[in-house]
mmCIF file of C-alpha atoms and ligand atoms in Angstrom:
data_model
loop_
_atom_site.group_PDB
_atom_site.id
_atom_site.type_symbol
_atom_site.label_atom_id
_atom_site.label_comp_id
_atom_site.label_asym_id
_atom_site.label_seq_id
_atom_site.Cartn_x
_atom_site.Cartn_y
_atom_site.Cartn_z
ATOM 1 C CA MET A 1 -79.082 133.101 -82.898
ATOM 2 C CA PRO A 2 -80.420 136.125 -80.813
ATOM 3 C CA LYS A 3 -77.536 138.237 -79.345
ATOM 4 C CA LYS A 4 -76.903 138.301 -75.686
ATOM 5 C CA ALA A 5 -78.431 141.459 -74.228
ATOM 6 C CA TYR A 6 -76.317 143.984 -72.378
ATOM 7 C CA VAL A 7 -76.931 143.410 -68.472
ATOM 8 C CA ARG A 8 -76.243 146.611 -66.481
ATOM 9 C CA THR A 9 -74.440 145.174 -63.314
ATOM 10 C CA LYS A 10 -71.675 147.781 -62.534
ATOM 11 C CA PRO A 11 -71.580 151.694 -63.088
ATOM 12 C CA HIS A 12 -70.618 152.674 -66.576
ATOM 13 C CA LEU A 13 -67.950 155.175 -67.248
ATOM 14 C CA ASN A 14 -66.316 156.696 -70.369
ATOM 15 C CA ILE A 15 -62.865 157.151 -70.312
ATOM 16 C CA GLY A 16 -60.079 157.744 -72.931
ATOM 17 C CA THR A 17 -56.258 158.087 -73.656
ATOM 18 C CA MET A 18 -55.002 161.355 -74.468
ATOM 19 C CA GLY A 19 -51.552 162.748 -75.084
ATOM 20 C CA HIS A 20 -48.830 163.578 -77.524
ATOM 21 C CA VAL A 21 -48.428 161.656 -80.627
ATOM 22 C CA ASP A 22 -46.245 158.407 -80.380
ATOM 23 C CA HIS A 23 -46.346 158.645 -76.353
ATOM 24 C CA GLY A 24 -48.118 155.172 -76.259
ATOM 25 C CA LYS A 25 -51.903 155.696 -76.107
ATOM 26 C CA THR A 26 -52.837 152.775 -78.188
ATOM 27 C CA THR A 27 -50.042 150.266 -77.019
ATOM 28 C CA LEU A 28 -51.473 151.151 -73.483
ATOM 29 C CA THR A 29 -54.820 150.606 -74.371
ATOM 30 C CA ALA A 30 -54.129 147.179 -75.898
ATOM 31 C CA ALA A 31 -52.108 146.540 -72.535
ATOM 32 C CA ILE A 32 -55.031 147.361 -70.641
ATOM 33 C CA THR A 33 -57.297 144.834 -72.347
ATOM 34 C CA LYS A 34 -54.568 142.233 -72.154
ATOM 35 C CA VAL A 35 -54.355 142.594 -68.352
ATOM 36 C CA LEU A 36 -58.167 142.578 -67.607
ATOM 37 C CA SER A 37 -58.403 139.580 -70.165
ATOM 38 C CA GLU A 38 -56.082 137.628 -68.056
ATOM 39 C CA ARG A 39 -58.130 138.703 -65.184
ATOM 40 C CA GLY A 40 -61.280 137.441 -66.824
ATOM 41 C CA THR A 41 -63.230 140.824 -67.211
ATOM 42 C CA GLY A 42 -62.187 141.770 -70.712
ATOM 43 C CA THR A 43 -61.555 140.445 -74.062
ATOM 44 C CA PHE A 44 -58.077 141.356 -75.550
ATOM 45 C CA VAL A 45 -57.872 143.835 -78.380
ATOM 46 C CA PRO A 46 -54.621 143.581 -80.139
ATOM 47 C CA PHE A 47 -52.743 146.853 -80.937
ATOM 48 C CA ASP A 48 -53.667 146.725 -84.622
ATOM 49 C CA ARG A 49 -57.392 146.101 -84.124
ATOM 50 C CA ILE A 50 -57.542 149.585 -82.175
ATOM 51 C CA ASP A 51 -55.329 151.349 -84.489
ATOM 52 C CA ARG A 52 -56.887 150.478 -87.845
ATOM 53 C CA ALA A 53 -59.126 152.620 -90.026
ATOM 54 C CA PRO A 54 -62.864 152.173 -89.976
ATOM 55 C CA GLU A 55 -64.226 149.523 -92.156
ATOM 56 C CA GLU A 56 -68.081 148.924 -93.355
ATOM 57 C CA ALA A 57 -70.149 147.379 -90.459
ATOM 58 C CA GLN A 58 -71.181 144.127 -91.640
ATOM 59 C CA ARG A 59 -71.141 142.092 -88.904
ATOM 60 C CA GLY A 60 -73.522 144.112 -87.118
ATOM 61 C CA ILE A 61 -73.975 147.531 -85.610
ATOM 62 C CA THR A 62 -70.394 148.473 -84.451
ATOM 63 C CA ILE A 63 -70.145 151.760 -82.254
ATOM 64 C CA ASN A 64 -66.923 153.484 -83.116
ATOM 65 C CA ILE A 65 -63.583 151.675 -84.174
ATOM 66 C CA ALA A 66 -61.337 153.152 -81.578
ATOM 67 C CA HIS A 67 -63.750 152.193 -78.567
ATOM 68 C CA VAL A 68 -62.851 149.283 -76.548
ATOM 69 C CA GLU A 69 -65.015 147.788 -73.559
ATOM 70 C CA TYR A 70 -63.753 146.331 -70.440
ATOM 71 C CA GLU A 71 -64.630 145.754 -66.650
ATOM 72 C CA THR A 72 -62.647 146.291 -63.527
ATOM 73 C CA ASP A 73 -63.980 144.786 -60.368
ATOM 74 C CA THR A 74 -66.245 147.731 -59.832
ATOM 75 C CA ARG A 75 -66.999 149.366 -63.028
ATOM 76 C CA HIS A 76 -67.749 148.656 -66.767
ATOM 77 C CA TYR A 77 -65.759 151.332 -68.855
ATOM 78 C CA ALA A 78 -65.881 152.379 -72.595
ATOM 79 C CA HIS A 79 -62.449 153.459 -73.332
ATOM 80 C CA VAL A 80 -61.838 155.374 -76.412
ATOM 81 C CA ASP A 81 -58.378 155.456 -77.864
ATOM 82 C CA MET A 82 -58.394 158.542 -80.246
ATOM 83 C CA PRO A 83 -56.253 157.659 -83.275
ATOM 84 C CA GLY A 84 -54.250 160.842 -83.718
ATOM 85 C CA HIS A 85 -54.821 164.645 -82.953
ATOM 86 C CA ALA A 86 -57.421 165.648 -85.279
ATOM 87 C CA ASP A 87 -59.529 162.784 -84.111
ATOM 88 C CA PHE A 88 -59.074 163.920 -80.510
ATOM 89 C CA ILE A 89 -60.194 167.287 -81.304
ATOM 90 C CA LYS A 90 -63.379 166.017 -82.813
ATOM 91 C CA ASN A 91 -64.065 163.422 -80.375
ATOM 92 C CA MET A 92 -63.041 164.675 -76.871
ATOM 93 C CA VAL A 93 -63.044 168.348 -77.380
ATOM 94 C CA THR A 94 -66.377 168.801 -78.803
ATOM 95 C CA GLY A 95 -67.676 166.249 -76.040
ATOM 96 C CA ALA A 96 -68.446 163.524 -78.286
ATOM 97 C CA ALA A 97 -66.512 161.174 -76.404
ATOM 98 C CA GLN A 98 -68.269 162.607 -72.922
ATOM 99 C CA LEU A 99 -65.254 161.533 -70.956
ATOM 100 C CA ASP A 100 -65.740 160.964 -67.271
ATOM 101 C CA GLY A 101 -62.219 160.914 -66.783
ATOM 102 C CA ALA A 102 -58.915 160.640 -68.832
ATOM 103 C CA ILE A 103 -55.675 158.864 -68.724
ATOM 104 C CA LEU A 104 -53.135 161.231 -69.747
ATOM 105 C CA VAL A 105 -50.272 159.398 -71.565
ATOM 106 C CA VAL A 106 -46.979 161.024 -71.181
ATOM 107 C CA SER A 107 -43.593 159.247 -72.374
ATOM 108 C CA ALA A 108 -41.257 159.071 -69.701
ATOM 109 C CA LEU A 109 -38.592 159.616 -72.373
ATOM 110 C CA ASP A 110 -39.975 162.764 -73.842
ATOM 111 C CA GLY A 111 -41.773 164.614 -71.048
ATOM 112 C CA VAL A 112 -44.371 167.123 -71.731
ATOM 113 C CA MET A 113 -44.800 167.954 -75.427
ATOM 114 C CA PRO A 114 -47.062 170.569 -77.353
ATOM 115 C CA GLN A 115 -50.107 168.224 -77.559
ATOM 116 C CA THR A 116 -49.696 167.031 -74.298
ATOM 117 C CA ALA A 117 -50.225 170.716 -73.139
ATOM 118 C CA GLU A 118 -53.133 171.528 -75.615
ATOM 119 C CA HIS A 119 -54.915 168.120 -74.336
ATOM 120 C CA VAL A 120 -54.674 168.969 -70.728
ATOM 121 C CA LEU A 121 -56.006 172.593 -71.867
ATOM 122 C CA LEU A 122 -58.899 171.370 -73.756
ATOM 123 C CA ALA A 123 -59.715 168.466 -71.246
ATOM 124 C CA ARG A 124 -60.179 171.225 -68.628
ATOM 125 C CA GLN A 125 -62.370 173.334 -70.915
ATOM 126 C CA VAL A 126 -64.718 170.749 -71.809
ATOM 127 C CA GLY A 127 -65.329 169.695 -68.159
ATOM 128 C CA VAL A 128 -63.047 166.633 -67.752
ATOM 129 C CA ASP A 129 -62.319 166.952 -64.131
ATOM 130 C CA HIS A 130 -60.305 163.939 -63.556
ATOM 131 C CA ILE A 131 -56.975 163.019 -65.035
ATOM 132 C CA VAL A 132 -54.678 159.905 -64.042
ATOM 133 C CA VAL A 133 -51.395 160.137 -65.497
ATOM 134 C CA ALA A 134 -49.541 157.248 -67.170
ATOM 135 C CA LEU A 135 -45.836 157.920 -67.256
ATOM 136 C CA ASN A 136 -45.392 155.410 -69.893
ATOM 137 C CA LYS A 137 -42.253 153.926 -71.362
ATOM 138 C CA ALA A 138 -41.024 153.869 -67.846
ATOM 139 C CA ASP A 139 -38.925 150.513 -68.900
ATOM 140 C CA ALA A 140 -36.839 152.705 -70.932
ATOM 141 C CA GLY A 141 -36.481 155.958 -69.072
ATOM 142 C CA ASP A 142 -33.826 156.472 -66.347
ATOM 143 C CA ALA A 143 -35.242 157.126 -62.943
ATOM 144 C CA GLU A 144 -33.964 160.486 -62.363
ATOM 145 C CA LEU A 145 -35.047 161.682 -65.866
ATOM 146 C CA THR A 146 -38.657 160.179 -65.121
ATOM 147 C CA ASP A 147 -38.723 162.064 -61.748
ATOM 148 C CA LEU A 148 -38.194 165.268 -63.564
ATOM 149 C CA VAL A 149 -40.994 164.375 -66.129
ATOM 150 C CA GLU A 150 -43.513 163.736 -63.481
ATOM 151 C CA LEU A 151 -42.871 167.102 -61.744
ATOM 152 C CA GLU A 152 -43.020 168.589 -64.960
ATOM 153 C CA VAL A 153 -46.521 166.812 -65.652
ATOM 154 C CA ARG A 154 -47.708 167.846 -62.397
ATOM 155 C CA GLU A 155 -46.925 171.467 -62.894
ATOM 156 C CA LEU A 156 -48.803 171.451 -66.146
ATOM 157 C CA LEU A 157 -51.809 169.996 -64.506
ATOM 158 C CA GLU A 158 -51.655 172.415 -61.622
ATOM 159 C CA ARG A 159 -51.296 175.593 -64.207
ATOM 160 C CA HIS A 160 -54.361 174.517 -65.988
ATOM 161 C CA GLY A 161 -56.448 174.028 -62.513
ATOM 162 C CA TYR A 162 -56.082 170.565 -61.726
ATOM 163 C CA PRO A 163 -54.722 169.367 -58.238
ATOM 164 C CA GLY A 164 -51.295 168.878 -59.726
ATOM 165 C CA SER A 165 -49.977 167.161 -56.187
ATOM 166 C CA ASP A 166 -52.858 164.840 -55.803
ATOM 167 C CA VAL A 167 -53.337 163.639 -59.304
ATOM 168 C CA PRO A 168 -52.204 159.820 -59.594
ATOM 169 C CA VAL A 169 -49.086 159.413 -61.521
ATOM 170 C CA VAL A 170 -48.326 155.769 -62.266
ATOM 171 C CA ARG A 171 -45.277 154.448 -64.229
ATOM 172 C CA VAL A 172 -45.971 151.964 -66.629
ATOM 173 C CA SER A 173 -44.700 150.451 -69.699
ATOM 174 C CA GLY A 174 -47.759 149.448 -72.356
ATOM 175 C CA LEU A 175 -45.174 147.728 -74.447
ATOM 176 C CA ARG A 176 -43.783 145.369 -71.560
ATOM 177 C CA ALA A 177 -47.238 144.802 -70.341
ATOM 178 C CA LEU A 178 -48.178 143.948 -73.779
ATOM 179 C CA GLU A 179 -45.547 141.395 -74.234
ATOM 180 C CA GLY A 180 -46.646 139.745 -70.774
ATOM 181 C CA ASP A 181 -43.967 141.087 -68.382
ATOM 182 C CA PRO A 182 -45.531 140.551 -65.011
ATOM 183 C CA ARG A 183 -43.970 143.435 -63.445
ATOM 184 C CA TRP A 184 -45.389 145.669 -65.954
ATOM 185 C CA ALA A 185 -48.643 144.010 -65.977
ATOM 186 C CA GLY A 186 -48.824 144.876 -62.313
ATOM 187 C CA ALA A 187 -48.040 148.402 -63.309
ATOM 188 C CA VAL A 188 -50.965 148.592 -65.625
ATOM 189 C CA GLN A 189 -53.315 146.964 -63.036
ATOM 190 C CA GLY A 190 -51.977 149.659 -60.583
ATOM 191 C CA LEU A 191 -53.173 152.529 -63.191
ATOM 192 C CA LEU A 192 -56.543 150.834 -63.433
ATOM 193 C CA ASP A 193 -56.905 150.641 -59.773
ATOM 194 C CA ALA A 194 -56.028 154.602 -59.826
ATOM 195 C CA VAL A 195 -58.729 155.184 -62.401
ATOM 196 C CA ASP A 196 -61.248 153.049 -60.262
ATOM 197 C CA THR A 197 -60.447 155.093 -57.161
ATOM 198 C CA TYR A 198 -59.646 158.638 -58.197
ATOM 199 C CA VAL A 199 -62.296 158.928 -61.070
ATOM 200 C CA PRO A 200 -65.698 159.462 -59.420
ATOM 201 C CA THR A 201 -68.642 157.650 -60.645
ATOM 202 C CA PRO A 202 -70.604 160.538 -62.350
ATOM 203 C CA GLU A 203 -73.899 161.543 -61.649
ATOM 204 C CA ARG A 204 -76.165 160.912 -64.819
ATOM 205 C CA TYR A 205 -78.925 163.262 -66.059
ATOM 206 C CA VAL A 206 -81.160 160.233 -66.828
ATOM 207 C CA ASP A 207 -84.407 162.167 -65.935
ATOM 208 C CA ALA A 208 -83.696 165.037 -68.692
ATOM 209 C CA PRO A 209 -85.181 164.803 -72.142
ATOM 210 C CA PHE A 210 -83.280 162.503 -74.265
ATOM 211 C CA LEU A 211 -80.299 163.740 -76.305
ATOM 212 C CA LEU A 212 -77.516 161.930 -78.317
ATOM 213 C CA PRO A 213 -74.913 164.039 -80.646
ATOM 214 C CA VAL A 214 -74.510 161.880 -83.594
ATOM 215 C CA GLU A 215 -70.816 160.559 -84.140
ATOM 216 C CA ASN A 216 -71.282 158.047 -87.007
ATOM 217 C CA VAL A 217 -74.059 157.094 -89.527
ATOM 218 C CA LEU A 218 -73.941 153.457 -90.861
ATOM 219 C CA THR A 219 -76.299 151.477 -92.990
ATOM 220 C CA ILE A 220 -77.037 147.925 -92.048
ATOM 221 C CA THR A 221 -78.438 145.984 -95.113
ATOM 222 C CA GLY A 222 -82.080 145.009 -94.420
ATOM 223 C CA ARG A 223 -82.327 146.930 -91.264
ATOM 224 C CA GLY A 224 -82.158 150.522 -92.162
ATOM 225 C CA THR A 225 -79.785 153.554 -90.839
ATOM 226 C CA VAL A 226 -78.103 153.432 -87.726
ATOM 227 C CA VAL A 227 -76.587 156.323 -85.766
ATOM 228 C CA THR A 228 -73.890 155.858 -83.048
ATOM 229 C CA GLY A 229 -72.771 158.221 -80.182
ATOM 230 C CA ALA A 230 -73.043 158.644 -76.462
ATOM 231 C CA VAL A 231 -76.202 159.580 -74.923
ATOM 232 C CA GLU A 232 -75.557 162.929 -73.387
ATOM 233 C CA ARG A 233 -78.801 163.077 -71.608
ATOM 234 C CA GLY A 234 -82.070 161.276 -70.639
ATOM 235 C CA THR A 235 -83.012 157.476 -71.661
ATOM 236 C CA VAL A 236 -84.040 155.963 -74.829
ATOM 237 C CA ARG A 237 -85.616 152.616 -75.600
ATOM 238 C CA VAL A 238 -87.150 150.723 -78.454
ATOM 239 C CA GLY A 239 -90.398 152.386 -79.685
ATOM 240 C CA ASP A 240 -89.605 155.967 -78.419
ATOM 241 C CA ARG A 241 -90.463 158.710 -80.901
ATOM 242 C CA VAL A 242 -87.216 161.152 -81.644
ATOM 243 C CA GLU A 243 -86.346 163.710 -83.957
ATOM 244 C CA VAL A 244 -83.110 164.132 -85.759
ATOM 245 C CA LEU A 245 -82.141 167.648 -85.702
ATOM 246 C CA GLY A 246 -80.451 169.203 -88.605
ATOM 247 C CA ALA A 247 -82.267 166.473 -90.820
ATOM 248 C CA GLY A 248 -85.503 167.899 -89.553
ATOM 249 C CA ALA A 249 -87.000 164.310 -89.448
ATOM 250 C CA GLY A 250 -89.293 162.803 -86.951
ATOM 251 C CA THR A 251 -88.793 159.075 -86.638
ATOM 252 C CA VAL A 252 -89.149 156.036 -84.158
ATOM 253 C CA VAL A 253 -86.166 154.090 -82.613
ATOM 254 C CA THR A 254 -86.357 150.516 -83.636
ATOM 255 C CA GLY A 255 -83.226 149.175 -82.087
ATOM 256 C CA VAL A 256 -80.715 150.004 -79.318
ATOM 257 C CA GLU A 257 -77.514 148.216 -78.875
ATOM 258 C CA THR A 258 -74.141 148.983 -77.216
ATOM 259 C CA PHE A 259 -70.935 147.016 -78.084
ATOM 260 C CA GLY A 260 -73.055 144.741 -80.365
ATOM 261 C CA LYS A 261 -75.354 143.570 -77.517
ATOM 262 C CA PRO A 262 -78.934 144.645 -77.582
ATOM 263 C CA MET A 263 -80.209 146.739 -74.700
ATOM 264 C CA GLU A 264 -83.834 147.356 -73.536
ATOM 265 C CA SER A 265 -82.883 150.924 -72.742
ATOM 266 C CA ALA A 266 -80.006 153.126 -72.948
ATOM 267 C CA GLN A 267 -79.220 156.215 -70.760
ATOM 268 C CA ALA A 268 -76.876 159.093 -70.232
ATOM 269 C CA GLY A 269 -73.387 158.053 -70.571
ATOM 270 C CA ASP A 270 -73.984 154.936 -72.469
ATOM 271 C CA ASN A 271 -72.274 154.433 -75.872
ATOM 272 C CA VAL A 272 -74.952 153.129 -78.270
ATOM 273 C CA ALA A 273 -76.145 152.541 -81.628
ATOM 274 C CA LEU A 274 -79.645 153.293 -82.580
ATOM 275 C CA LEU A 275 -81.862 151.977 -85.258
ATOM 276 C CA LEU A 276 -83.930 154.564 -87.015
ATOM 277 C CA ARG A 277 -87.046 153.796 -88.835
ATOM 278 C CA GLY A 278 -87.384 155.146 -92.459
ATOM 279 C CA VAL A 279 -84.555 157.552 -92.027
ATOM 280 C CA ALA A 280 -82.461 157.834 -95.430
ATOM 281 C CA ARG A 281 -78.553 157.210 -94.925
ATOM 282 C CA ASP A 282 -77.780 160.497 -96.487
ATOM 283 C CA ALA A 283 -80.495 162.334 -94.333
ATOM 284 C CA VAL A 284 -78.526 162.179 -91.198
ATOM 285 C CA ARG A 285 -74.599 162.897 -90.533
ATOM 286 C CA ARG A 286 -72.091 163.492 -88.044
ATOM 287 C CA GLY A 287 -73.214 166.738 -85.945
ATOM 288 C CA HIS A 288 -76.959 166.081 -86.039
ATOM 289 C CA VAL A 289 -78.248 165.727 -82.682
ATOM 290 C CA VAL A 290 -81.027 162.883 -82.116
ATOM 291 C CA ALA A 291 -83.607 164.266 -79.391
ATOM 292 C CA ALA A 292 -86.949 163.665 -77.762
ATOM 293 C CA PRO A 293 -89.271 165.685 -79.742
ATOM 294 C CA GLY A 294 -89.478 169.369 -79.019
ATOM 295 C CA SER A 295 -86.869 169.385 -76.523
ATOM 296 C CA VAL A 296 -84.180 171.318 -78.088
ATOM 297 C CA ILE A 297 -84.418 174.283 -80.557
ATOM 298 C CA PRO A 298 -81.504 174.878 -82.955
ATOM 299 C CA ARG A 299 -80.098 178.427 -83.124
ATOM 300 C CA ARG A 300 -77.183 180.450 -84.718
ATOM 301 C CA ARG A 301 -76.239 183.251 -82.272
ATOM 302 C CA PHE A 302 -74.704 182.944 -78.741
ATOM 303 C CA THR A 303 -72.455 184.833 -76.217
ATOM 304 C CA ALA A 304 -69.439 182.847 -75.056
ATOM 305 C CA ARG A 305 -66.661 182.981 -72.727
ATOM 306 C CA VAL A 306 -63.611 181.815 -74.735
ATOM 307 C CA HIS A 307 -60.068 181.015 -73.880
ATOM 308 C CA LEU A 308 -57.252 181.753 -76.505
ATOM 309 C CA PRO A 309 -54.422 179.336 -75.713
ATOM 310 C CA ALA A 310 -50.752 180.800 -75.952
ATOM 311 C CA ALA A 311 -48.639 180.006 -78.723
ATOM 312 C CA ARG A 312 -46.367 177.787 -76.508
ATOM 313 C CA GLU A 313 -50.000 175.927 -75.918
ATOM 314 C CA GLY A 314 -50.546 175.166 -79.456
ATOM 315 C CA GLY A 315 -52.460 178.461 -79.931
ATOM 316 C CA ARG A 316 -52.154 181.284 -82.438
ATOM 317 C CA GLY A 317 -48.980 183.551 -82.704
ATOM 318 C CA THR A 318 -51.287 186.504 -83.339
ATOM 319 C CA PRO A 319 -54.339 188.192 -81.928
ATOM 320 C CA VAL A 320 -57.714 187.598 -83.562
ATOM 321 C CA ALA A 321 -59.883 190.690 -84.531
ATOM 322 C CA ASP A 322 -63.619 191.331 -84.784
ATOM 323 C CA GLY A 323 -64.945 189.681 -87.829
ATOM 324 C CA TYR A 324 -62.747 186.494 -87.464
ATOM 325 C CA ARG A 325 -64.281 183.553 -89.025
ATOM 326 C CA PRO A 326 -62.966 180.134 -87.760
ATOM 327 C CA GLN A 327 -64.568 176.606 -87.230
ATOM 328 C CA PHE A 328 -66.733 176.091 -84.113
ATOM 329 C CA HIS A 329 -66.783 172.494 -83.028
ATOM 330 C CA LEU A 330 -69.712 172.187 -80.883
ATOM 331 C CA ARG A 331 -70.768 168.398 -79.672
ATOM 332 C CA THR A 332 -70.160 166.438 -83.042
ATOM 333 C CA ALA A 333 -70.928 169.501 -85.157
ATOM 334 C CA ASP A 334 -68.219 171.427 -87.001
ATOM 335 C CA VAL A 335 -69.624 174.895 -88.248
ATOM 336 C CA VAL A 336 -68.134 177.896 -89.357
ATOM 337 C CA GLY A 337 -68.868 181.257 -87.367
ATOM 338 C CA THR A 338 -68.089 184.826 -87.137
ATOM 339 C CA ILE A 339 -67.126 186.418 -83.714
ATOM 340 C CA ARG A 340 -67.857 189.924 -82.438
ATOM 341 C CA LEU A 341 -65.740 191.005 -79.508
ATOM 342 C CA GLY A 342 -67.907 194.166 -78.437
ATOM 343 C CA GLY A 343 -65.611 196.830 -77.019
ATOM 344 C CA ALA A 344 -62.303 195.236 -77.519
ATOM 345 C CA SER A 345 -60.932 195.402 -80.801
ATOM 346 C CA VAL A 346 -58.653 192.372 -80.732
ATOM 347 C CA ALA A 347 -58.088 189.303 -78.290
ATOM 348 C CA ARG A 348 -54.451 188.094 -77.869
ATOM 349 C CA PRO A 349 -53.261 184.496 -77.603
ATOM 350 C CA GLY A 350 -53.193 183.690 -73.707
ATOM 351 C CA GLU A 351 -56.242 185.783 -72.803
ATOM 352 C CA THR A 352 -59.879 184.684 -71.895
ATOM 353 C CA VAL A 353 -62.729 186.887 -73.484
ATOM 354 C CA THR A 354 -66.210 187.265 -74.009
ATOM 355 C CA MET A 355 -67.482 187.331 -77.559
ATOM 356 C CA THR A 356 -70.739 186.926 -79.656
ATOM 357 C CA VAL A 357 -70.675 184.131 -82.233
ATOM 358 C CA GLU A 358 -72.957 183.768 -85.288
ATOM 359 C CA LEU A 359 -72.904 180.356 -86.867
ATOM 360 C CA GLY A 360 -73.069 179.647 -90.481
ATOM 361 C CA ARG A 361 -76.115 177.390 -89.658
ATOM 362 C CA GLU A 362 -78.409 176.204 -86.662
ATOM 363 C CA VAL A 363 -77.337 173.791 -84.211
ATOM 364 C CA PRO A 364 -78.926 172.906 -80.759
ATOM 365 C CA LEU A 365 -77.252 175.317 -78.174
ATOM 366 C CA GLU A 366 -77.717 175.787 -74.468
ATOM 367 C CA PRO A 367 -75.801 177.671 -71.668
ATOM 368 C CA GLY A 368 -72.832 175.911 -70.420
ATOM 369 C CA LEU A 369 -72.203 173.894 -73.639
ATOM 370 C CA GLY A 370 -68.511 173.499 -74.078
ATOM 371 C CA PHE A 371 -66.966 174.068 -77.652
ATOM 372 C CA ALA A 372 -63.467 174.227 -79.549
ATOM 373 C CA VAL A 373 -62.393 176.721 -82.129
ATOM 374 C CA ARG A 374 -60.171 175.545 -84.929
ATOM 375 C CA GLU A 375 -58.462 176.996 -87.676
ATOM 376 C CA GLY A 376 -56.218 175.427 -90.301
ATOM 377 C CA GLY A 377 -55.856 172.170 -88.089
ATOM 378 C CA ARG A 378 -54.987 173.931 -84.856
ATOM 379 C CA THR A 379 -57.247 174.755 -81.697
ATOM 380 C CA VAL A 380 -57.095 178.426 -81.103
ATOM 381 C CA GLY A 381 -59.720 178.751 -78.562
ATOM 382 C CA ALA A 382 -61.963 176.438 -75.850
ATOM 383 C CA GLY A 383 -65.114 178.137 -74.794
ATOM 384 C CA THR A 384 -68.414 177.938 -73.076
ATOM 385 C CA VAL A 385 -71.675 179.017 -74.129
ATOM 386 C CA LEU A 386 -72.899 181.966 -72.040
ATOM 387 C CA GLU A 387 -76.313 182.830 -73.521
ATOM 388 C CA VAL A 388 -78.107 181.820 -76.310
ATOM 389 C CA LEU A 389 -79.318 184.582 -78.608
ATOM 390 C CA ASP A 390 -82.432 184.353 -81.057
HETATM 391 N N1 GTP B 401 -40.034 151.279 -74.767
HETATM 392 C C1 GTP B 401 -41.393 151.457 -74.920
HETATM 393 N N2 GTP B 401 -41.818 151.722 -76.162
HETATM 394 C C2 GTP B 401 -43.230 152.061 -75.997
HETATM 395 C C3 GTP B 401 -44.102 151.763 -74.983
HETATM 396 N N3 GTP B 401 -45.404 152.214 -75.365
HETATM 397 C C4 GTP B 401 -45.377 152.504 -76.813
HETATM 398 N N4 GTP B 401 -44.087 152.365 -77.153
HETATM 399 C C5 GTP B 401 -43.682 152.336 -78.670
HETATM 400 O O1 GTP B 401 -43.726 153.880 -78.917
HETATM 401 C C6 GTP B 401 -44.393 154.058 -80.227
HETATM 402 C C7 GTP B 401 -45.583 154.743 -80.392
HETATM 403 O O2 GTP B 401 -46.657 153.780 -79.689
HETATM 404 P P1 GTP B 401 -48.134 154.092 -79.985
HETATM 405 O O3 GTP B 401 -49.141 153.217 -78.918
HETATM 406 O O4 GTP B 401 -48.504 153.757 -81.409
HETATM 407 O O5 GTP B 401 -48.576 155.584 -79.699
HETATM 408 P P2 GTP B 401 -49.803 156.563 -79.672
HETATM 409 O O6 GTP B 401 -49.579 157.318 -78.637
HETATM 410 O O7 GTP B 401 -51.024 155.652 -79.852
HETATM 411 O O8 GTP B 401 -49.502 157.291 -81.141
HETATM 412 P P3 GTP B 401 -50.418 158.094 -82.218
HETATM 413 O O9 GTP B 401 -51.822 157.371 -82.152
HETATM 414 O O10 GTP B 401 -49.806 158.075 -83.334
HETATM 415 O O11 GTP B 401 -50.616 159.374 -81.369
HETATM 416 C C8 GTP B 401 -44.202 152.589 -80.672
HETATM 417 O O12 GTP B 401 -43.263 152.245 -81.335
HETATM 418 C C9 GTP B 401 -44.427 151.757 -79.696
HETATM 419 O O13 GTP B 401 -44.008 150.426 -79.646
HETATM 420 C C10 GTP B 401 -43.466 151.499 -73.803
HETATM 421 O O14 GTP B 401 -44.210 151.590 -72.810
HETATM 422 N N5 GTP B 401 -42.140 151.347 -73.818
HETATM 423 MG MG1 MG B 402 -52.488 155.581 -81.390
#
C-alpha cells in the first residue's frame, strides 16, 4: 500500500531541547508529544522510544532516532532531543539540527549548571536567536528557590546576548505531565504556546542552490543508499541531479521522504531522507554534503572569528598557541585543523580572536558558516568563518 504523502499545511520549524544532563529534556519531549496527542495533533512517543540507541532502519526510511514530529494549532515541528552532551555538540553546534529555536531545560532543583551555560554559549554562536526556557521539575522545587533559578537563567541569557528579561520562562513538570496530571499538562501546553508565539517563523532560503549536510547514511534493502539530514537551503525533488561532495560522486535523487512520508519536493528547513541512485553505502558518510551540481567548492583554508569560552563556561583552563591542532566541527563534518594566530602569540579562554585555520581535508566553506572547536570531548571554541582562502 502506498504511504500517505506529507502535505504541507502549516509552517515547518526545527526545534530542540538543550540543557544540562538529567535536567529532564527527554521526559519533557515525551510529555510534549503526550499533551499534543491528547489534543489530536501529534502521536505520543514514550520516553524509551526517544532515548534509545539507533537501530537498523528496516521498516523504511527513518530520519534520526532522536527526532519527534508534532503539530500545534499553527505549526508543524520537528523536535530533536539530543541524547547526551556529545550528541548535542555534533547535532546542534555544527548546525546539523538547524534549530530555528530551542527549549532550554533547566531543573528548578539544580539551577544553571556547566552544560546549561555551554549550550547557551554555543546556541548563540551558531545563530539560534530564540530560546524559551522550561524551568523543569517545578513539581518538586520550592517556589522561592525556583524564583532564584529563574533570575539566574535570565542573567545567563543576558550575558550571552539574549534578551534575558523578555525570554519566556515557563515552569513545567515533564514528569507530572507525562503521568497525566492536568495541571502540569496545562503547563506544558503553556510552554508550547510560548514557543509558537516567541519563536518567529524563519525565512527559508528556498531559492538558493540545494544543499544538505549529511547526518546519517542508511541502506534500504532493494532500494539503495539513503542519506538523512536537514535541508540547509534550496529545494530538491525526485529526479534532480545532485553531487555528493566528499565522495566526489554525481547522482540522481530517486526518493524524498520526511518522517516516513513521501514528499514531492523538500525545501530548506525540512528534515528529510534522500534516496540516491547508484551510490555505494560506504562512499558517503556523515560530514559530506549533498548539493546542486557545481554550487559549492570544498576548501581547506579560511579566516575566522572564534570565541574561546572561559573555564567556568566549560572552556580550557590554559591559553592556546599558534600551531594548536584541535577538531573543527563544520556542519556535520568533524575535521582536524591547525590554527595561526597572526600577530598574537596566544589566545586566552574568555577572549574572542581572529585566526587562520588550515583543515586536514577539504570541506564546503563559506563566509558566515558557524563551527565549533573541540578537544578531548570539550568545546574550547565557537566560531564563524570570515573569509575562505584558496
Ligand atoms: N520531579 C521531577 N523529576 C523529573 C522531571 N523531569 C524529569 N525528571 C527526572 O529526572 C531524571 C532525568 O530525566 P531525563 O528526561 O532522562 O533527563 P535528560 O535531560 O533527558 O537527561 P540526559 O539525556 O541524560 O541528559 C529522571 O529520573 C526523570 O524521571 C520533573 O518534571 N519532575
Ligand atoms: Mg535525555
